[in-house]
Amino acid sequence: MARTRLTPEREGELYEAVLDLLREVGYDALTMDAIAARTRSSKATLYRQWGSKPELVAKALRHNKPGDLSDIDTGSLRGDFHTVLSRTDDCQMEKDAALMRGLSHAVHEYPELLQALRELLIEPEMNGFDEMLQRAVARGELRADNPALKYIPHMLIGALAARQLIEDRPVDRAFLTDYVDSVVLPALGV
Amino acid sequence: MARTRLTPEREGELYEAVLDLLREVGYDALTMDAIAARTRSSKATLYRQWGSKPELVAKALRHNKPGDLSDIDTGSLRGDFHTVLSRTDDCQMEKDAALMRGLSHAVHEYPELLQALRELLIEPEMNGFDEMLQRAVARGELRADNPALKYIPHMLIGALAARQLIEDRPVDRAFLTDYVDSVVLPALGV
């Protein structure tokens, strides 16, 4: 198996190609054949490395996220949240939102995609948030038993979904920063 | 036009038939012909009364909502929210959530459906909430300039969307009540 291991650079190239294809044709029409052709790799390599299309898509999305949330440590929860948001510019946020809209459509039809997104994208992302929150608890900024803690994903997903559905506008950094300051931090008692 | 006016009972029957059909075949396959056949009415009547399929679907969903939110006046915002939630039982909530999942899929393909849902379902619903909130402001329970006020739809939509997406469980009254108490009221400073 060692000789088939991809370099991090090659892995990154593959993930970018997968996201490009996903934007071009959508999840439904995305095939392992098309990914193999676009990246000049064999389907056998793709399956050996990722197992399945949903897994490959989820890992590509995860790779697309800027850095590890647990690296962020500004000394205040507000500062940490603002730093998370400052890592992605508005153009990238709009591209990401378009991707997620397409996928939120696809998860209705492909439960194995939803499963892969939960395990390989949402849970690792939430673990990064948890470390950030645990540091705020350790600093005495946040109570460990605050009942809103378990609803942070719900609050954040609501911001993304409703911006589109009700306001019909793309998410951007100014909106998300105001939402964090107006909803997330007050709900957490910060 | 007066002679073609439907009685409220007949209108209610029509809306229920539309929702039944929507559950059976989905928005895409729902036709004005099928609605006319199911309700033994003429397509001319349907178009005269509702104008279009998205408008008919949005009004049927609105009719399905239990009563007018602005009727609720328990004397506290927490009491008002809990009363809103107590009006729908868990079985009905699950049926509603299934309908909304199907439609959240369809709005990607039919912008005129999204438009009708915004104007005929979401906005009237939000106006009812606004009256409830204005009374809380008048009582001195809530500050009129609380920055979370404009994000109530985002918070509520997040509860519905994330429950499905992350927890993979249907919404029920116990979950929504805990979410209101843990997130919505603290964000509003209540």
PDB file of C-alpha atoms in Angstrom, chain A residues 25 29 51 79 103 109 168 172 174:
ATOM      1  CA  VAL A  25     -21.892  19.223 -13.134  1.00  0.00           C
ATOM      2  CA  ALA A  29     -23.711  13.789 -12.580  1.00  0.00           C
ATOM      3  CA  GLY A  51     -13.525   4.042  -0.989  1.00  0.00           C
ATOM      4  CA  GLY A  79     -11.914  37.091  18.963  1.00  0.00           C
ATOM      5  CA  LEU A 103     -25.248  19.317  -1.860  1.00  0.00           C
ATOM      6  CA  GLU A 109     -31.468  11.530  -2.552  1.00  0.00           C
ATOM      7  CA  ASP A 168     -32.171  35.848  -0.983  1.00  0.00           C
ATOM      8  CA  ASP A 172     -20.668  37.296   3.569  1.00  0.00           C
ATOM      9  CA  ALA A 174     -20.150  41.188   7.579  1.00  0.00           C
TER      10      ALA A 174
END
